[in-house]
CSV table of C-alpha atoms and ligand atoms in Angstrom, one decimal:
chain,number,residue,atom,x,y,z
B,1,MET,CA,-206.8,-157.5,40.1
B,2,THR,CA,-207.9,-154.0,38.5
B,3,THR,CA,-204.4,-151.8,38.0
B,4,ALA,CA,-204.7,-149.0,35.3
B,5,LEU,CA,-201.6,-148.0,33.7
B,6,PRO,CA,-201.4,-143.6,34.4
B,7,ASN,CA,-203.9,-142.0,32.0
B,8,PRO,CA,-202.2,-138.6,31.6
B,9,ALA,CA,-205.0,-137.4,28.7
B,10,THR,CA,-207.7,-138.2,32.3
B,11,ASP,CA,-206.0,-137.6,35.1
B,12,THR,CA,-205.1,-134.7,35.0
B,13,GLY,CA,-203.4,-134.3,39.0
B,14,ALA,CA,-201.0,-137.5,38.4
B,15,GLY,CA,-200.6,-137.7,35.3
B,16,PRO,CA,-197.7,-134.8,34.8
B,17,VAL,CA,-195.9,-136.9,38.0
B,18,PHE,CA,-195.5,-139.8,35.5
B,19,ASP,CA,-194.8,-137.9,32.6
B,20,ARG,CA,-192.1,-136.3,34.6
B,21,LEU,CA,-190.7,-139.6,36.5
B,22,ARG,CA,-190.4,-141.7,32.9
B,23,ARG,CA,-189.1,-138.4,31.6
B,24,HIS,CA,-186.5,-137.3,33.5
B,25,CYS,CA,-185.8,-140.2,35.9
B,26,SER,CA,-186.6,-143.8,35.5
B,27,PRO,CA,-189.5,-145.4,33.1
B,28,LYS,CA,-189.3,-148.1,35.5
B,29,LEU,CA,-190.8,-145.0,38.5
B,30,ALA,CA,-193.2,-144.2,36.9
B,31,LEU,CA,-194.6,-147.9,35.7
B,32,THR,CA,-194.5,-149.4,39.1
B,33,GLY,CA,-195.5,-146.9,40.7
B,34,GLY,CA,-199.0,-146.2,38.3
B,35,PHE,CA,-199.7,-149.1,39.7
B,36,ALA,CA,-199.3,-149.3,43.1
B,37,GLY,CA,-201.5,-145.9,42.6
B,38,ARG,CA,-203.6,-147.4,40.0
B,39,GLY,CA,-202.6,-144.4,38.6
B,40,ALA,CA,-202.5,-142.0,41.6
B,41,VAL,CA,-199.7,-140.3,43.3
B,42,GLU,CA,-199.8,-139.9,47.4
B,43,SER,CA,-201.0,-136.5,48.0
B,44,VAL,CA,-200.5,-136.0,52.0
B,45,ALA,CA,-200.2,-138.5,55.2
B,46,GLU,CA,-200.2,-138.5,58.8
B,47,GLY,CA,-199.9,-141.3,61.3
B,48,CYS,CA,-200.2,-145.0,59.6
B,49,ARG,CA,-202.9,-143.2,56.7
B,50,VAL,CA,-201.5,-142.3,53.0
B,51,THR,CA,-203.9,-139.9,50.6
B,52,LEU,CA,-203.2,-139.8,47.4
B,53,SER,CA,-203.9,-138.1,44.8
B,54,ASP,CA,-207.8,-138.8,44.0
B,55,GLY,CA,-209.2,-138.7,47.5
B,56,ARG,CA,-208.5,-142.9,48.2
B,57,THR,CA,-206.6,-143.6,51.7
B,58,ALA,CA,-204.2,-146.3,52.5
B,59,LEU,CA,-203.1,-147.9,55.6
B,60,ASP,CA,-198.6,-147.8,55.6
B,61,PHE,CA,-196.4,-150.6,56.8
B,62,GLY,CA,-194.3,-150.1,54.1
B,63,SER,CA,-192.2,-147.2,53.6
B,64,TYR,CA,-189.0,-149.0,53.6
B,65,ALA,CA,-188.9,-149.1,57.4
B,66,VAL,CA,-188.5,-145.3,57.8
B,67,THR,CA,-191.8,-144.3,59.2
B,68,LEU,CA,-191.7,-146.5,62.7
B,69,LEU,CA,-193.4,-143.2,63.9
B,70,GLY,CA,-196.2,-143.0,61.0
B,71,HIS,CA,-195.7,-140.2,58.5
B,72,ARG,CA,-195.8,-136.8,60.2
B,73,HIS,CA,-195.2,-137.3,64.3
B,74,PRO,CA,-196.4,-133.9,66.2
B,75,ALA,CA,-193.5,-133.6,67.9
B,76,VAL,CA,-190.6,-134.2,65.5
B,77,THR,CA,-192.8,-132.2,63.1
B,78,ALA,CA,-192.6,-129.1,66.2
B,79,ALA,CA,-189.0,-129.7,66.5
B,80,VAL,CA,-188.4,-129.2,63.2
B,81,ARG,CA,-190.7,-126.8,62.4
B,82,ALA,CA,-188.5,-125.5,65.7
B,83,GLN,CA,-185.3,-125.1,64.5
B,84,LEU,CA,-186.1,-124.5,60.4
B,85,ASP,CA,-186.8,-120.9,62.3
B,86,ALA,CA,-183.8,-120.2,64.5
B,87,MET,CA,-181.0,-121.7,62.2
B,88,PRO,CA,-181.6,-124.8,59.7
B,89,THR,CA,-178.1,-125.2,58.2
B,90,SER,CA,-174.9,-125.4,59.9
B,91,THR,CA,-171.4,-122.6,59.2
B,92,ARG,CA,-169.3,-125.5,60.6
B,93,ALA,CA,-167.4,-122.6,61.4
B,94,LEU,CA,-169.3,-122.6,64.4
B,95,ALA,CA,-170.0,-125.2,67.1
B,96,ASN,CA,-173.4,-126.2,66.8
B,97,PRO,CA,-175.8,-127.3,69.6
B,98,VAL,CA,-178.1,-128.9,68.1
B,99,ALA,CA,-176.1,-131.6,66.5
B,100,ALA,CA,-174.1,-131.8,69.8
B,101,ALA,CA,-177.2,-132.5,72.3
B,102,ALA,CA,-178.7,-135.1,69.2
B,103,ALA,CA,-175.2,-137.3,69.9
B,104,ALA,CA,-175.0,-136.6,74.0
B,105,ARG,CA,-179.0,-137.7,73.8
B,106,LEU,CA,-178.7,-141.0,71.6
B,107,SER,CA,-175.9,-142.4,73.3
B,108,GLY,CA,-177.5,-141.7,76.3
B,109,TYR,CA,-180.3,-144.2,74.6
B,110,LEU,CA,-178.0,-146.9,74.4
B,111,GLY,CA,-176.5,-147.1,77.8
B,112,ASP,CA,-173.6,-144.9,77.4
B,113,ALA,CA,-171.7,-148.2,76.6
B,114,LEU,CA,-171.0,-146.3,73.2
B,115,PRO,CA,-170.5,-143.2,73.6
B,116,LYS,CA,-168.9,-141.8,70.5
B,117,VAL,CA,-171.1,-140.7,67.7
B,118,HIS,CA,-171.0,-139.4,64.1
B,119,PHE,CA,-173.8,-138.5,61.4
B,120,GLY,CA,-174.7,-139.9,58.0
B,121,LEU,CA,-176.8,-138.6,56.0
B,122,ASN,CA,-178.1,-141.6,54.7
B,123,GLY,CA,-177.4,-145.6,56.1
B,124,ALA,CA,-174.5,-146.0,53.2
B,125,ASP,CA,-173.1,-143.6,55.2
B,126,ALA,CA,-173.5,-145.1,58.5
B,127,VAL,CA,-172.0,-147.9,56.6
B,128,GLU,CA,-168.9,-146.0,54.7
B,129,VAL,CA,-167.6,-144.2,58.3
B,130,ALA,CA,-167.7,-147.2,60.4
B,131,VAL,CA,-165.5,-149.4,57.8
B,132,LYS,CA,-163.6,-146.5,57.6
B,133,LEU,CA,-162.4,-147.0,60.6
B,134,ALA,CA,-162.0,-149.9,61.3
B,135,ARG,CA,-159.2,-150.1,58.4
B,136,LEU,CA,-157.8,-147.4,60.3
B,137,ALA,CA,-157.5,-148.2,63.1
B,138,THR,CA,-156.6,-151.0,62.9
B,139,GLY,CA,-154.6,-150.9,59.3
B,140,ARG,CA,-156.6,-153.7,58.3
B,141,PRO,CA,-157.9,-154.4,54.4
B,142,ARG,CA,-160.9,-156.8,55.2
B,143,VAL,CA,-164.1,-156.4,56.4
B,144,LEU,CA,-167.0,-159.4,56.9
B,145,ALA,CA,-170.2,-159.9,56.2
B,146,VAL,CA,-172.7,-162.1,56.1
B,147,ARG,CA,-174.5,-163.5,52.9
B,148,GLY,CA,-178.0,-162.1,52.3
B,149,ALA,CA,-176.3,-158.9,53.4
B,150,PHE,CA,-178.1,-155.2,52.4
B,151,HIS,CA,-175.7,-152.5,53.4
B,152,GLY,CA,-176.9,-149.7,51.1
B,153,LYS,CA,-176.1,-149.0,47.5
B,154,SER,CA,-172.5,-146.7,47.9
B,155,LEU,CA,-169.7,-148.2,46.6
B,156,GLY,CA,-168.2,-149.2,50.0
B,157,ALA,CA,-171.5,-150.0,51.2
B,158,LEU,CA,-172.4,-152.3,48.1
B,159,ALA,CA,-169.0,-154.2,48.8
B,160,LEU,CA,-170.6,-155.5,51.9
B,161,THR,CA,-174.1,-156.1,50.4
B,162,HIS,CA,-174.6,-160.0,49.4
B,163,SER,CA,-176.8,-159.7,46.0
B,164,PRO,CA,-176.0,-159.8,43.0
B,165,LEU,CA,-178.4,-157.8,41.8
B,166,TYR,CA,-177.0,-155.4,42.7
B,167,ARG,CA,-173.4,-155.5,42.7
B,168,ARG,CA,-173.4,-156.1,38.8
B,169,GLY,CA,-170.8,-154.1,36.7
B,170,LEU,CA,-169.8,-152.8,39.8
B,171,LEU,CA,-166.8,-155.4,41.2
B,172,GLY,CA,-163.4,-154.7,42.1
B,173,SER,CA,-164.8,-151.3,44.1
B,174,GLU,CA,-162.2,-150.3,47.0
B,175,VAL,CA,-163.4,-153.1,49.9
B,176,ASP,CA,-162.5,-155.9,50.2
B,177,VAL,CA,-164.7,-158.1,51.7
B,178,VAL,CA,-165.2,-161.6,51.8
B,179,HIS,CA,-168.8,-163.1,53.7
B,180,VAL,CA,-169.6,-165.6,56.1
B,181,ASP,CA,-172.8,-168.1,56.3
B,182,ALA,CA,-175.3,-167.2,58.4
B,183,GLU,CA,-175.0,-171.2,59.2
B,184,ASP,CA,-171.1,-172.0,60.0
B,185,PRO,CA,-170.2,-170.7,63.6
B,186,ALA,CA,-166.6,-171.3,62.7
B,187,ALA,CA,-166.7,-168.9,59.8
B,188,VAL,CA,-165.3,-165.5,61.4
B,189,GLY,CA,-162.9,-167.5,63.5
B,190,ARG,CA,-161.2,-169.0,60.6
B,191,GLU,CA,-161.0,-165.7,58.8
B,192,THR,CA,-159.5,-163.5,61.7
B,193,ALA,CA,-157.2,-166.2,62.6
B,194,GLY,CA,-154.9,-164.8,59.5
B,195,GLY,CA,-154.8,-160.7,61.0
B,196,ARG,CA,-156.1,-159.4,58.0
B,197,VAL,CA,-159.6,-158.5,59.1
B,198,ALA,CA,-160.5,-155.2,60.5
B,199,ALA,CA,-164.2,-155.7,61.2
B,200,LEU,CA,-167.3,-157.9,61.0
B,201,VAL,CA,-170.4,-156.2,60.0
B,202,PHE,CA,-173.5,-158.2,60.8
B,203,GLU,CA,-177.9,-157.1,60.7
B,204,PRO,CA,-179.4,-158.7,64.1
B,205,VAL,CA,-182.2,-159.5,61.9
B,206,GLN,CA,-181.3,-159.1,57.9
B,207,GLY,CA,-184.1,-156.4,56.5
B,208,GLU,CA,-183.8,-156.6,52.9
B,209,ASN,CA,-183.0,-160.4,53.1
B,210,GLY,CA,-186.5,-161.5,53.1
B,211,ALA,CA,-187.4,-160.5,57.9
B,212,LEU,CA,-184.7,-163.3,59.1
B,213,PRO,CA,-183.2,-163.2,61.7
B,214,LEU,CA,-180.0,-164.4,62.4
B,215,PRO,CA,-179.0,-167.0,65.0
B,216,THR,CA,-178.0,-165.2,67.9
B,217,GLU,CA,-175.8,-168.4,69.2
B,218,VAL,CA,-174.3,-168.0,66.2
B,219,LEU,CA,-173.4,-163.7,66.3
B,220,ARG,CA,-171.5,-164.6,69.4
B,221,GLN,CA,-169.6,-167.0,68.4
B,222,TRP,CA,-168.7,-164.4,65.7
B,223,CYS,CA,-168.4,-162.0,68.5
B,224,ALA,CA,-166.0,-163.7,70.0
B,225,ASP,CA,-164.3,-164.9,68.1
B,226,ALA,CA,-163.9,-161.2,65.9
B,227,ALA,CA,-162.8,-159.8,69.5
B,228,ARG,CA,-160.3,-162.7,70.4
B,229,ASP,CA,-158.5,-161.9,67.7
B,230,GLY,CA,-158.8,-157.7,67.6
B,231,ALA,CA,-161.1,-157.1,64.9
B,232,PHE,CA,-163.9,-154.6,64.7
B,233,VAL,CA,-167.8,-155.9,65.7
B,234,ILE,CA,-170.4,-153.4,64.1
B,235,ALA,CA,-174.5,-154.2,64.2
B,236,ASP,CA,-176.2,-152.6,61.5
B,237,GLU,CA,-179.7,-151.3,63.1
B,238,ILE,CA,-180.9,-149.0,60.5
B,239,GLN,CA,-183.7,-151.3,59.4
B,240,CYS,CA,-184.2,-153.8,63.0
B,241,GLY,CA,-183.2,-150.8,65.6
B,242,LEU,CA,-185.2,-148.0,67.4
B,243,ARG,CA,-187.4,-150.6,69.1
B,244,ARG,CA,-188.7,-152.0,65.2
B,245,CYS,CA,-187.9,-155.1,66.4
B,246,GLY,CA,-188.5,-154.5,70.0
B,247,GLU,CA,-185.3,-153.3,71.4
B,248,ARG,CA,-183.0,-149.8,71.1
B,249,SER,CA,-180.9,-152.5,69.9
B,250,VAL,CA,-181.4,-156.2,69.2
B,251,ALA,CA,-177.1,-157.1,69.3
B,252,LEU,CA,-177.2,-154.2,73.3
B,253,ALA,CA,-180.3,-156.8,74.3
B,254,ASP,CA,-178.7,-159.9,73.5
B,255,GLY,CA,-176.1,-159.2,75.5
B,256,LEU,CA,-173.7,-159.0,71.6
B,257,PRO,CA,-170.1,-157.0,72.9
B,258,VAL,CA,-169.4,-154.9,69.6
B,259,ASP,CA,-167.6,-151.9,69.2
B,260,GLY,CA,-170.5,-150.5,66.7
B,261,VAL,CA,-174.6,-150.0,66.3
B,262,LEU,CA,-175.0,-147.9,63.3
B,263,LEU,CA,-178.3,-147.0,63.8
B,264,GLY,CA,-180.8,-144.5,60.6
B,265,LYS,CA,-184.0,-145.1,58.7
B,266,PRO,CA,-187.1,-144.0,61.2
B,267,LEU,CA,-183.9,-141.7,63.7
B,268,GLY,CA,-185.5,-138.9,61.5
B,269,GLY,CA,-188.9,-139.1,62.9
B,270,GLY,CA,-189.9,-140.4,59.4
B,271,VAL,CA,-189.4,-136.6,59.1
B,272,VAL,CA,-185.6,-136.1,58.6
B,273,PRO,CA,-182.9,-137.8,56.7
B,274,LEU,CA,-181.0,-138.9,59.0
B,275,SER,CA,-178.7,-142.2,60.2
B,276,ALA,CA,-175.8,-142.2,63.0
B,277,LEU,CA,-172.9,-144.5,64.1
B,278,LEU,CA,-172.7,-144.9,67.6
B,279,CYS,CA,-169.5,-146.6,68.8
B,280,SER,CA,-166.2,-147.4,71.3
B,281,GLU,CA,-163.8,-144.9,71.8
B,282,ARG,CA,-161.3,-146.9,70.1
B,283,LEU,CA,-163.4,-147.2,67.1
B,284,TYR,CA,-164.3,-144.0,66.9
B,285,ALA,CA,-159.5,-143.1,67.5
B,286,PRO,CA,-159.0,-141.6,64.0
B,287,LEU,CA,-162.2,-139.3,64.2
B,288,ALA,CA,-161.2,-138.2,67.6
B,289,ALA,CA,-157.2,-136.8,66.4
B,290,ASP,CA,-158.6,-135.9,63.3
B,291,PRO,CA,-162.5,-134.9,62.5
B,292,PHE,CA,-161.3,-134.3,59.4
B,293,LEU,CA,-160.7,-137.5,58.0
B,294,HIS,CA,-164.5,-138.1,57.3
B,295,SER,CA,-166.6,-134.8,57.2
B,296,ALA,CA,-169.2,-133.5,54.2
B,297,THR,CA,-171.1,-130.2,54.6
B,298,PHE,CA,-174.4,-132.0,55.2
B,299,GLY,CA,-173.4,-134.1,57.9
B,300,GLY,CA,-175.2,-133.6,61.4
B,301,HIS,CA,-177.4,-131.1,60.2
B,302,PRO,CA,-179.6,-129.3,62.0
B,303,LEU,CA,-183.0,-129.3,61.2
B,304,SER,CA,-182.3,-133.6,61.2
B,305,CYS,CA,-180.4,-133.8,64.4
B,306,ALA,CA,-183.1,-131.2,66.1
B,307,ALA,CA,-185.4,-134.3,65.4
B,308,VAL,CA,-183.6,-136.8,67.0
B,309,PRO,CA,-184.6,-136.0,71.1
B,310,ALA,CA,-188.3,-135.9,70.3
B,311,ALA,CA,-188.4,-138.9,68.1
B,312,LEU,CA,-186.0,-140.8,71.0
B,313,ASP,CA,-189.2,-139.8,72.9
B,314,ALA,CA,-191.6,-140.6,71.0
B,315,ILE,CA,-190.4,-143.9,70.6
B,316,GLU,CA,-190.0,-144.8,73.9
B,317,GLN,CA,-193.5,-143.3,74.8
B,318,LEU,CA,-194.6,-146.1,72.4
B,319,ALA,CA,-192.5,-148.9,74.0
B,320,ASP,CA,-195.0,-150.7,75.4
B,321,HIS,CA,-198.5,-151.1,72.8
B,322,GLY,CA,-195.2,-151.9,70.3
B,323,GLU,CA,-194.5,-155.2,72.1
B,324,SER,CA,-198.2,-155.8,72.2
B,325,LEU,CA,-199.0,-155.1,68.6
B,326,ALA,CA,-195.4,-157.3,67.3
B,327,ALA,CA,-197.7,-160.2,70.0
B,328,GLN,CA,-200.6,-159.6,67.4
B,329,LEU,CA,-199.0,-159.1,64.0
B,330,ASP,CA,-197.6,-162.3,65.2
B,331,VAL,CA,-201.2,-164.1,65.6
B,332,LEU,CA,-202.3,-162.5,62.4
B,333,LEU,CA,-199.8,-163.2,60.0
B,334,THR,CA,-199.5,-166.8,61.8
B,335,GLY,CA,-203.2,-166.9,60.8
B,336,LEU,CA,-202.6,-166.0,57.4
B,337,GLN,CA,-200.1,-168.8,56.7
B,338,GLU,CA,-203.0,-170.8,57.9
B,339,ARG,CA,-205.3,-169.9,56.3
B,340,HIS,CA,-203.3,-169.3,53.0
B,341,PRO,CA,-201.0,-172.2,52.5
B,342,ARG,CA,-200.7,-172.4,48.8
B,343,VAL,CA,-199.7,-168.2,48.6
B,344,VAL,CA,-197.7,-168.2,51.8
B,345,ARG,CA,-194.9,-170.6,53.1
B,346,ALA,CA,-193.3,-169.1,56.0
B,347,VAL,CA,-193.8,-165.6,58.6
B,348,PRO,CA,-190.6,-164.8,59.6
B,349,GLY,CA,-189.5,-162.3,61.7
B,350,ARG,CA,-188.9,-160.3,64.7
B,351,GLY,CA,-190.7,-157.2,66.8
B,352,LEU,CA,-192.3,-154.6,64.3
B,353,LEU,CA,-190.3,-156.5,61.3
B,354,ARG,CA,-192.3,-159.0,59.5
B,355,GLY,CA,-192.4,-161.3,56.1
B,356,LEU,CA,-194.9,-163.5,54.0
B,357,ASP,CA,-192.5,-165.7,52.1
B,358,CYS,CA,-194.3,-166.6,49.3
B,359,THR,CA,-194.1,-170.1,46.8
B,360,SER,CA,-193.3,-167.5,44.7
B,361,PRO,CA,-191.6,-164.4,43.5
B,362,ARG,CA,-194.8,-163.0,41.3
B,363,ALA,CA,-196.8,-164.6,43.8
B,364,ALA,CA,-195.1,-161.9,46.3
B,365,GLY,CA,-195.5,-159.3,43.8
B,366,ALA,CA,-199.1,-160.1,43.0
B,367,THR,CA,-199.1,-159.7,46.8
B,368,VAL,CA,-197.6,-156.2,46.9
B,369,LEU,CA,-199.7,-155.0,44.5
B,370,GLU,CA,-202.9,-156.0,45.3
B,371,LEU,CA,-202.4,-155.4,49.2
B,372,ALA,CA,-201.9,-151.4,47.2
B,373,ALA,CA,-204.6,-150.9,45.0
B,374,THR,CA,-207.2,-152.3,48.1
B,375,GLY,CA,-205.3,-149.9,50.9
B,376,LEU,CA,-202.9,-151.4,52.1
B,377,LEU,CA,-198.5,-150.4,51.2
B,378,VAL,CA,-196.3,-152.8,52.0
B,379,SER,CA,-192.5,-152.9,50.6
B,380,PRO,CA,-191.4,-156.1,49.0
B,381,CYS,CA,-187.5,-157.1,50.1
B,382,LEU,CA,-185.1,-156.4,48.1
B,383,SER,CA,-182.8,-158.9,48.3
B,384,ARG,CA,-185.2,-161.6,48.2
B,385,PRO,CA,-188.3,-161.6,46.2
B,386,THR,CA,-190.3,-163.4,47.6
B,387,THR,CA,-190.4,-162.1,51.0
B,388,VAL,CA,-193.0,-159.3,51.6
B,389,ARG,CA,-192.2,-156.8,54.0
B,390,LEU,CA,-194.3,-155.5,56.7
B,391,LEU,CA,-193.1,-152.9,58.8
B,392,PRO,CA,-196.5,-151.6,60.8
B,393,PRO,CA,-196.0,-148.1,62.7
B,394,LEU,CA,-195.8,-148.2,66.8
B,395,LEU,CA,-198.7,-146.1,66.9
B,396,THR,CA,-200.7,-148.5,64.9
B,397,THR,CA,-204.3,-148.2,66.4
B,398,PRO,CA,-206.0,-152.3,66.8
B,399,ALA,CA,-208.7,-150.7,64.7
B,400,GLN,CA,-205.5,-150.5,62.0
B,401,LEU,CA,-204.4,-153.7,62.7
B,402,ALA,CA,-207.6,-155.3,62.1
B,403,GLU,CA,-208.7,-153.3,58.9
B,404,ALA,CA,-204.6,-154.2,57.6
B,405,ALA,CA,-206.1,-157.7,58.3
B,406,SER,CA,-208.5,-157.7,56.2
B,407,ILE,CA,-207.5,-156.4,53.6
B,408,LEU,CA,-204.1,-158.7,53.8
B,409,ASP,CA,-206.9,-162.0,54.3
B,410,SER,CA,-208.2,-160.6,50.9
B,411,ALA,CA,-205.4,-159.7,48.8
B,412,LEU,CA,-204.0,-163.3,49.6
B,413,ALA,CA,-207.4,-164.8,48.6
B,414,ALA,CA,-207.2,-162.4,44.8
B,415,THR,CA,-203.6,-164.2,44.7
B,416,GLU,CA,-204.9,-167.8,45.0
B,417,ARG,CA,-207.7,-166.7,42.7
B,418,THR,CA,-204.9,-165.6,40.3
B,419,LEU,CA,-202.1,-168.4,41.6
B,420,ARG,CA,-204.9,-171.0,39.9
B,421,THR,CA,-206.0,-169.6,37.0
B,422,THR,CA,-202.3,-168.5,35.3
B,423,ASP,CA,-200.5,-171.2,37.6
B,424,VAL,CA,-197.7,-168.6,38.5
B,425,GLY,CA,-197.0,-170.2,41.8
B,426,THR,CA,-194.7,-172.0,40.6
B,427,SER,CA,-193.3,-169.3,37.9
B,428,GLU,CA,-189.8,-167.9,38.5
B,429,GLY,CA,-191.0,-164.4,37.4
B,430,ALA,CA,-189.9,-160.7,37.6
B,431,HIS,CA,-189.9,-159.3,41.0
B,432,PRO,CA,-192.0,-156.1,41.2
B,433,ASP,CA,-189.0,-153.4,41.1
B,434,ALA,CA,-188.6,-151.9,45.2
B,435,HIS,CA,-186.5,-149.0,45.0
B,436,THR,CA,-185.2,-147.1,48.1
F,501,LIG,C1,-179.3,-152.7,57.5
F,501,LIG,C2,-179.9,-151.5,56.7
F,501,LIG,N1,-178.2,-151.1,56.1
F,501,LIG,C3,-178.2,-150.2,55.5
F,501,LIG,C4,-179.1,-149.4,54.6
F,501,LIG,C5,-179.2,-148.1,53.1
F,501,LIG,O1,-180.1,-147.5,54.1
F,501,LIG,P1,-180.2,-145.8,52.9
F,501,LIG,O2,-180.8,-147.1,51.7
F,501,LIG,O3,-180.4,-145.3,53.8
F,501,LIG,O4,-178.4,-145.9,51.9
F,501,LIG,C6,-180.1,-150.2,54.9
F,501,LIG,C7,-181.5,-149.6,53.6
F,501,LIG,O5,-182.1,-150.3,53.5
F,501,LIG,C8,-180.9,-151.5,55.6
F,501,LIG,O6,-182.1,-151.9,55.6
């Protein structure tokens, strides 16, 4: 594998970037970004392709699931640009028509089952408001989350995130959380029976935990038990929703009776940051009574909300293509697992949220770096360092998928050679640092 650290003396374009990151941000950001870009930095992007500062290009099957519509989708950028020229910021004293239209459109998009909408700035924000509302509406303290879950890193959301990697040194935050095991269908019923549980929060497909779909029948049982005991059920679809896994909402498509769905990541069309809680009247009741119970200066920002109708239209236009793309991706990944059994032991996931589960964290780390160096950007999994995550945009063409297939095949062969020479396959070394 050929990797080079950035050299500020010879690389005048990128060098200052790494220098500034080292001085003013985390030195590790400079290190990992330097390795991934072989000394170059990201420069411009369009669709599935990113151009680096040294002129090379890479396919983007990563971006932590934000670029479902690729980069700079023209309909989304046009909508955002029009809003930029009209009124990018809200007075917050006057009613804002752009946020109201986005809320109505989003609620209708999920079939009107969840009529209430609250916009946040990022995924963790949506988790925070859902938990707050469930606690306020029930008067109960406890929240159930699932082992392996990832719900964000702000203090409240972090309490629901399972990995000790991100909770170390921060335990004792306000939220009382119990993590239940997806192999235990009776776990939720046991917890809710005591009448202390406000909500159950789960990802129908756990993204950061290795692209792992949770068993639908277990979720069905959990939802029934939670409802029986008066606890709300919230599906966190920040990563798996909006047709990333084929459906607008995985939970609703699977017929799970949820009180709320969380959306984020590609909700702003890959152009602007935005998240949303969509929920029932009952869960939203505390906010209906007092909208200032949970508000933020930039909540429902017009620039972000302007992207919503354009993003949803574009996602729907690409839905059929996404389905056939997912089928082709499945064939490709199965073939890779068969050809590289020393590196790939499973290919979990659903739709366009897929993983290459590798034989060790170092095998996964080596593969991520080799892929980046040879023109395919992917995302590691924050909570499962053996899994390399593949998140192709809905608009990936057959030619681009073939290009990605060839890069993946060569990268896995390179990792295999590295494993043979350095025996990293059995080592539990550090995984590549990941940042969202
Ligand atoms: C399922 C899920 N929920 C919540 C979050 C947190 O989102 P954000 O990083 O935008 O705060 C993530 C981020 O990866 C996620 O995958």
